[in-house]
Short mmCIF file of C-alpha atoms and ligand atoms in Angstrom, two decimals:
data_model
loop_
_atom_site.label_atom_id
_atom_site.label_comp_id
_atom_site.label_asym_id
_atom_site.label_seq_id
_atom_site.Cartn_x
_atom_site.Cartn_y
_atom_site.Cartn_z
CA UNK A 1 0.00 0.00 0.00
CA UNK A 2 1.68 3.59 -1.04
CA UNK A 3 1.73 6.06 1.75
CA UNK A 4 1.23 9.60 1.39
CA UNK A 5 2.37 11.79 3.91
CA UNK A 6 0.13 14.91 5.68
CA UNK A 7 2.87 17.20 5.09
CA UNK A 8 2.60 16.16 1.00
CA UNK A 9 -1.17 16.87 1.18
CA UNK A 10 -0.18 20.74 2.69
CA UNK A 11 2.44 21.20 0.99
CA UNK A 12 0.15 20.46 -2.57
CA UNK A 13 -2.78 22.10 -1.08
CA UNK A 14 -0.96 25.61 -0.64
CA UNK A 15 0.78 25.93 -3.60
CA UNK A 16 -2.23 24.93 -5.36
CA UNK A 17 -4.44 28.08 -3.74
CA UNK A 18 -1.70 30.38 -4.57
CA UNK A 19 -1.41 29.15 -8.40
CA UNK A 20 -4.87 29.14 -8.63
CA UNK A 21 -5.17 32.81 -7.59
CA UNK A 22 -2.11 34.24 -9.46
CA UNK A 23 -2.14 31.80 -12.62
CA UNK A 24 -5.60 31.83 -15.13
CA UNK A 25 -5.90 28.19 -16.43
CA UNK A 26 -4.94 28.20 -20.14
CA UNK A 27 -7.74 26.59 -21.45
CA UNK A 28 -10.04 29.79 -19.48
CA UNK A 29 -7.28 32.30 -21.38
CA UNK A 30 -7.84 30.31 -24.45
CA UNK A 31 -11.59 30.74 -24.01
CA UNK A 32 -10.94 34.61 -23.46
CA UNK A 33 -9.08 34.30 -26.82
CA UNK A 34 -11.51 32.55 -28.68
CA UNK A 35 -14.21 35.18 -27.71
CA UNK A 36 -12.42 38.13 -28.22
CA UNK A 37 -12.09 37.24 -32.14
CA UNK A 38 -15.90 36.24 -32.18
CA UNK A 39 -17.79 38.94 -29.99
CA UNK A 40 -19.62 41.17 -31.80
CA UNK A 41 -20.10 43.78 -29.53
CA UNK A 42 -17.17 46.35 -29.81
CA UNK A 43 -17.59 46.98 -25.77
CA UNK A 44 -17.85 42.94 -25.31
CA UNK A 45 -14.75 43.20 -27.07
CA UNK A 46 -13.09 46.12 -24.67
CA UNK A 47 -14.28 43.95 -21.44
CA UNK A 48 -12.71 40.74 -22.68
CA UNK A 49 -9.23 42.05 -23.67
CA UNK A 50 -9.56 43.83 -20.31
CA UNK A 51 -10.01 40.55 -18.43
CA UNK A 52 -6.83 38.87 -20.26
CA UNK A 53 -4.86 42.31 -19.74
CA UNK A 54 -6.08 41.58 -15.77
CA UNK A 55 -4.81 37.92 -15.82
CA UNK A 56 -1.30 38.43 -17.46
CA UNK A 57 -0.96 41.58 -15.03
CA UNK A 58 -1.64 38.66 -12.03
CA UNK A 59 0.38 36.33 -13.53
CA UNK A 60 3.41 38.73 -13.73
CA UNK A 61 3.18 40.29 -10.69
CA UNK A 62 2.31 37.87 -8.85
CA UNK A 63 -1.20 38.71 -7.49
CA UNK A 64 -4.62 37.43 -7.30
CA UNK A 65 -6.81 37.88 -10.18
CA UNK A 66 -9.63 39.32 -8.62
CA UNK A 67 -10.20 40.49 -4.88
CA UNK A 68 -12.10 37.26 -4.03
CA UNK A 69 -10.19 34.79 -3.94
CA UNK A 70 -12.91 32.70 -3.38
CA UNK A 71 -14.23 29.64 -1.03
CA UNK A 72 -11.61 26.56 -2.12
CA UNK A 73 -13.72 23.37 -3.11
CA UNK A 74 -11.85 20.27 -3.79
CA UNK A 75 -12.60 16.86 -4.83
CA UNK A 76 -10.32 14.06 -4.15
CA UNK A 77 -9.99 11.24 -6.40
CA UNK A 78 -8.57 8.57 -3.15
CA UNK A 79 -6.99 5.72 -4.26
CA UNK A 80 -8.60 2.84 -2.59
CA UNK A 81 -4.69 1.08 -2.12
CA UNK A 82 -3.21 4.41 -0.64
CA UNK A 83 -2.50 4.89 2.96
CA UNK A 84 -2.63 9.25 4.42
CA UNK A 85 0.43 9.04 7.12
CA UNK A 86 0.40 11.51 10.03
CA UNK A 87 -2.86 12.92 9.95
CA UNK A 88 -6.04 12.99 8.23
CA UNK A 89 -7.17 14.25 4.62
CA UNK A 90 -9.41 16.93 5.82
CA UNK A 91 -7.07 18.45 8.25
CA UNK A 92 -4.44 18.15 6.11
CA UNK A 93 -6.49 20.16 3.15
CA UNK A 94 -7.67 22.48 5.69
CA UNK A 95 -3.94 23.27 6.92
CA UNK A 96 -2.70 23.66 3.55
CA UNK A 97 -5.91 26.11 2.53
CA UNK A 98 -4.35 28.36 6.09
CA UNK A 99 -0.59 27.91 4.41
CA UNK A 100 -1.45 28.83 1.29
CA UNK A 101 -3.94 31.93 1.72
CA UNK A 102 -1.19 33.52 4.32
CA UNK A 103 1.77 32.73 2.77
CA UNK A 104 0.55 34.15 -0.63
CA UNK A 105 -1.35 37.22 0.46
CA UNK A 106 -5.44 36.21 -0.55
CA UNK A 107 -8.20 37.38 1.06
CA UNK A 108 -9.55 35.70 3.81
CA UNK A 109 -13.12 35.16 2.49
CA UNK A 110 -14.63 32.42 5.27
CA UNK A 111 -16.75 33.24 8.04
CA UNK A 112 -16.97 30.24 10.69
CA UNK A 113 -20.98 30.26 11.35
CA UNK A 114 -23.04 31.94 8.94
CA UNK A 115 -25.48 33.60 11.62
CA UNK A 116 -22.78 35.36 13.76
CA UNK A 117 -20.81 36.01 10.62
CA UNK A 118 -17.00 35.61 12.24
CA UNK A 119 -14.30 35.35 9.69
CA UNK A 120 -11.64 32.90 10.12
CA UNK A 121 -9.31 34.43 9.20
CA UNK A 122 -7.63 31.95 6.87
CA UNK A 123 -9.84 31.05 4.89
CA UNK A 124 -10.54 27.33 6.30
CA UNK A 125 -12.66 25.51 6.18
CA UNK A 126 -12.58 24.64 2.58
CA UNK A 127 -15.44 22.16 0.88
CA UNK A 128 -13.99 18.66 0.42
CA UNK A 129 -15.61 16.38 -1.69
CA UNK A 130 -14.09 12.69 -1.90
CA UNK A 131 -14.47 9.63 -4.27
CA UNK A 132 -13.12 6.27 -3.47
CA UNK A 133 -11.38 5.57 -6.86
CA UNK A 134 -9.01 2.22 -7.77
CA UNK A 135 -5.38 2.67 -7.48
CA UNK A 136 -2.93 3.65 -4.72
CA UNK A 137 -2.72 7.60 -6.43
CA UNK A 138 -4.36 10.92 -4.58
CA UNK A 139 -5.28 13.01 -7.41
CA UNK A 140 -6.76 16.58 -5.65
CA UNK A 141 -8.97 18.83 -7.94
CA UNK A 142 -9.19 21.93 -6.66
CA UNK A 143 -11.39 25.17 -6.62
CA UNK A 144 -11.19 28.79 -5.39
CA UNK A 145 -14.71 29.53 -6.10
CA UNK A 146 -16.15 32.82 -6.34
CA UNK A 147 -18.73 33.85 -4.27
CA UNK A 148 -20.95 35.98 -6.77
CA UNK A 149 -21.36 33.20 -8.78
CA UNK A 150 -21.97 30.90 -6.33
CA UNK A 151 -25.10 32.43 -5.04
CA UNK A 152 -26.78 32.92 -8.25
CA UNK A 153 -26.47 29.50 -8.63
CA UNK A 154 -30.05 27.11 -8.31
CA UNK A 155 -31.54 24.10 -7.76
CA UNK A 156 -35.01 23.20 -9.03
CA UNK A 157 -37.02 19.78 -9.18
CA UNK A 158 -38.27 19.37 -12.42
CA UNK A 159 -40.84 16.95 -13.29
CA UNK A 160 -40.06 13.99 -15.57
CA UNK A 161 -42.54 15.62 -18.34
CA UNK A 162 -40.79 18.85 -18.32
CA UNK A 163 -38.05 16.91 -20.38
CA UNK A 164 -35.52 18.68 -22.03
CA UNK A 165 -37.20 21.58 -23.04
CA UNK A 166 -37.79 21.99 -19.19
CA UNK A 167 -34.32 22.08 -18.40
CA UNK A 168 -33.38 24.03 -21.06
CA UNK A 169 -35.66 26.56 -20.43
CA UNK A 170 -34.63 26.42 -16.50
CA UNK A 171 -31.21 26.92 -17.20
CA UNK A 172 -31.30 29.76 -19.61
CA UNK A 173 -33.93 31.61 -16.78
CA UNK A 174 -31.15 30.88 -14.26
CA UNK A 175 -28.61 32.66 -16.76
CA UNK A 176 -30.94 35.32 -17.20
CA UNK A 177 -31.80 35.80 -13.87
CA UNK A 178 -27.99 36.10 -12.61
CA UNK A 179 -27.53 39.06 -15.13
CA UNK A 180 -23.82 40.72 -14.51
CA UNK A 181 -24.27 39.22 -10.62
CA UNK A 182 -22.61 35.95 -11.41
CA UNK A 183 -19.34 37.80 -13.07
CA UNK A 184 -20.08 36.95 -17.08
CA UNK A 185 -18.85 35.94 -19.15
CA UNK A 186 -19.44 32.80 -17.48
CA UNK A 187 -18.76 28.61 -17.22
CA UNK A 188 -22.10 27.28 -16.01
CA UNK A 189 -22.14 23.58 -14.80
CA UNK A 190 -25.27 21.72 -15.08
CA UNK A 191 -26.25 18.82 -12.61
CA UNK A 192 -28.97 16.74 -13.87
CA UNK A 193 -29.93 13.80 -11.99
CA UNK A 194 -29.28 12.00 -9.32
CA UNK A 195 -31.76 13.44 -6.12
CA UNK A 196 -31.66 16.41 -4.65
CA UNK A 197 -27.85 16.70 -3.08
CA UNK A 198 -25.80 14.75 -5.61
CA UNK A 199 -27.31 16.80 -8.28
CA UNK A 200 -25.45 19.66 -7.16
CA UNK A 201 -22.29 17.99 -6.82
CA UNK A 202 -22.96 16.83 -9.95
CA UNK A 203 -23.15 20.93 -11.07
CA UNK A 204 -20.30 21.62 -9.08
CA UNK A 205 -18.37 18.42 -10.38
CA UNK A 206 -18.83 19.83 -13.78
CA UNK A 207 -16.68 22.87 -13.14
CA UNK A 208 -13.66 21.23 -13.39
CA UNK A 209 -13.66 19.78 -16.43
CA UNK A 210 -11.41 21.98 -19.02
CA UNK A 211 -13.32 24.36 -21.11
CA UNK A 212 -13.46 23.17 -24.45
CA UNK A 213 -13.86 19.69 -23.36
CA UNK A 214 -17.21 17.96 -24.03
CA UNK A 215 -18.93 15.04 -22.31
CA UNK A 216 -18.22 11.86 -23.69
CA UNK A 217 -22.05 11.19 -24.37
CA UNK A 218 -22.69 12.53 -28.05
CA UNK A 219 -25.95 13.92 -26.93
CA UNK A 220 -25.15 15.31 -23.56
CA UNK A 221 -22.28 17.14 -25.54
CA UNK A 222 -24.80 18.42 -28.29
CA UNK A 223 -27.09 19.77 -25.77
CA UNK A 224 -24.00 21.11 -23.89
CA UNK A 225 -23.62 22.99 -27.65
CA UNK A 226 -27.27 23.90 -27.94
CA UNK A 227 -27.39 25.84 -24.52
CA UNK A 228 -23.84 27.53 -25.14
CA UNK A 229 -25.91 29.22 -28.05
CA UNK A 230 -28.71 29.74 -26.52
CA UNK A 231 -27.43 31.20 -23.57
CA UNK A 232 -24.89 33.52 -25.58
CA UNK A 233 -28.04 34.79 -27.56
CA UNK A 234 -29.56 36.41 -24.11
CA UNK A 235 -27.24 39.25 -25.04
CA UNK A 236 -25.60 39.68 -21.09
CA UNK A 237 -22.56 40.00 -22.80
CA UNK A 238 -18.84 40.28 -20.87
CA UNK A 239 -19.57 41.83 -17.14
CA UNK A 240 -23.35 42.40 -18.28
CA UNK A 241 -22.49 45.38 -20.60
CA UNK A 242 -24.17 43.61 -23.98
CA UNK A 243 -22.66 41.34 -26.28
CA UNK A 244 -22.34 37.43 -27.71
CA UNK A 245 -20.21 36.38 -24.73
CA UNK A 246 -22.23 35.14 -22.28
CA UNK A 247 -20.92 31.85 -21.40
CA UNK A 248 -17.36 30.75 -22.50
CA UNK A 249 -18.53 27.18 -21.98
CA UNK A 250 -21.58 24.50 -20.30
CA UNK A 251 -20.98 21.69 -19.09
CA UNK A 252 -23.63 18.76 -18.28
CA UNK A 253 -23.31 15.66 -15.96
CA UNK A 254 -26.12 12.84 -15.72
CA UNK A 255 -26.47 10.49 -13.35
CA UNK A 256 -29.42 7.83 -13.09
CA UNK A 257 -32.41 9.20 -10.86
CA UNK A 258 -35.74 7.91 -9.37
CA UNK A 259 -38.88 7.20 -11.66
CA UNK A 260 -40.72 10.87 -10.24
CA UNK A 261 -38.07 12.91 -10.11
CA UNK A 262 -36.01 15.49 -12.64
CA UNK A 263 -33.92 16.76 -10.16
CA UNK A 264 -31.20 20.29 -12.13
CA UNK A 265 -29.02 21.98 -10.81
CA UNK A 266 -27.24 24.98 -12.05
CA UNK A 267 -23.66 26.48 -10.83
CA UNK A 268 -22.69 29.58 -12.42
CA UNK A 269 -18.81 29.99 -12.68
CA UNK A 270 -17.48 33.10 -12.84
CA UNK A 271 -14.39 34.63 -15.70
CA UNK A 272 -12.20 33.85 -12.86
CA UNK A 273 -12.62 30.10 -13.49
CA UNK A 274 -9.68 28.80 -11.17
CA UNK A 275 -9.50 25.05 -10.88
CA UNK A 276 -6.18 23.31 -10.54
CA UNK A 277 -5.04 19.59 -9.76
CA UNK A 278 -2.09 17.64 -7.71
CA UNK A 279 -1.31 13.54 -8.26
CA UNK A 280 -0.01 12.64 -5.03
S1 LIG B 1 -17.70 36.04 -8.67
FE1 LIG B 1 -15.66 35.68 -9.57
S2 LIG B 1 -15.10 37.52 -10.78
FE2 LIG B 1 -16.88 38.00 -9.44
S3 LIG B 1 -15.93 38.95 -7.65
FE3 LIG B 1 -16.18 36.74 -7.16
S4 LIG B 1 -14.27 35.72 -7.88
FE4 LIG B 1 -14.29 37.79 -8.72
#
């Protein structure tokens, strides 16, 4: 059995918030790219070059993006033949999440109880998802999710007979809805299935697959097209000041679901898509 050690898991953890924050994923500059030679609107056009002006300035400097630096989410892919020495997973995310935010200068964006509204002042405790995969690796997606996306984000029970033009049309109202709130132009993950938690994972799970990368399921990748032009016909446009460039991508995952229910769920990613990964 391969052990990985606590100290490993911090070590990942921090350098993984701080490259997050300071480093744009390529694929999301890529995106950026790819919009800026399609937008039509000459504004659209001024935001987006803006936003890529705003990542290289991060990445040279070495600063975060944007102010919020966001709520880290990760999801651990555990090998079933690995062995955590000298602690366990959680703390060990949670004390690399403290590490990483002080050592590289981000906000601290966490309050402990969210009545009394006390921040922690390191931004712990982070959201950690884990899946019991084969194999003796520790593969760690990770997160720093915005929070003015996050609460636009929905849930809604569908009914079976709403079908697909039910979820479509729940989806692009969601869009709608969120406006310039969520941070356009945006990634919006799409959680159908499941019940009435796991769908949102499901949303949330979505996230973190590269832009540009479609489900493997020819028709959940088509309607993963479909609403991509739908949604980038609402006109929201870069930061909500008009355009074409609504979404730079949507992604879809299914899961199998009981008889009566239609369970979606939409998370709204902001521009400052920031998901990174560590194979321990
Ligand atoms: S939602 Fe995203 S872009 Fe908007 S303020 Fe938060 S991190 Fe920044």
């Amino acid at each position: 059995m391969k052990k990985i050690l606590y100290e490993d898991i911090v070590k990942a953890i921090a350098e993984l918030c701080i490259e997050a924050n300071y480093e744009l994923g390529e694929d999301v500059y890529n995106a950026f790219k790819l919009a800026l030679a399609t937008e039509k609107s000459e504004t659209g056009k001024g935001v987006l070059q803006q936003l890529m002006d705003n990542a290289d300035i991060a990445s040279e400097l070495q600063v975060p993006m944007c102010q919020d630096t966001g709520t880290v989410v990760c999801i651990v892919e555990l090998g079933q033949d690995c062995h955590i020495v000298g602690g366990s997973l959680y703390d060990a995310i949670n004390d690399g999440i403290r590490k990483g935010y002080g050592e590289g200068y981000l906000r601290n964006s966490i309050v402990k109880d969210p009545i009394k509204r006390k921040n922690t002042k390191d931004n712990s405790p982070g959201i950690v998802h884990v899946e019991l995969v084969e194999g003796d690796s520790l593969t760690i997606h990770m997160t720093a999710k915005g929070g003015g996306a996050e609460n636009m984000s929905d849930l809604k029970m569908l009914k079976p007979s709403d079908g697909i033009e039910g979820i479509k049309q729940y989806v692009l109202d969601v869009v709608r809805v969120a406006g310039p709130n969520a941070c356009p132009p945006l990634v919006v993950g799409i959680g159908i299935g499941g019940n009435f938690e796991r769908c949102a994972y499901l949303a949330k799970k979505s996230l973190f697959r590269p832009i540009g990368k479609r489900h493997e399921d020819e028709g959940i990748a088509n309607l993963e097209v479909e609403l991509m032009e739908e949604i980038n016909r609402l006109g929201i446009g870069p930061q909500g000041l008009g355009g074409t460039t609504t979404a730079l991508d949507i992604k879809i995952e299914v899961e199998a679901c009981h008889i009566a229910a239609l369970p979606v769920a939409v998370n709204l990613n902001c521009h400052a898509s920031r998901h990174k990964q560590a194979i321990l």
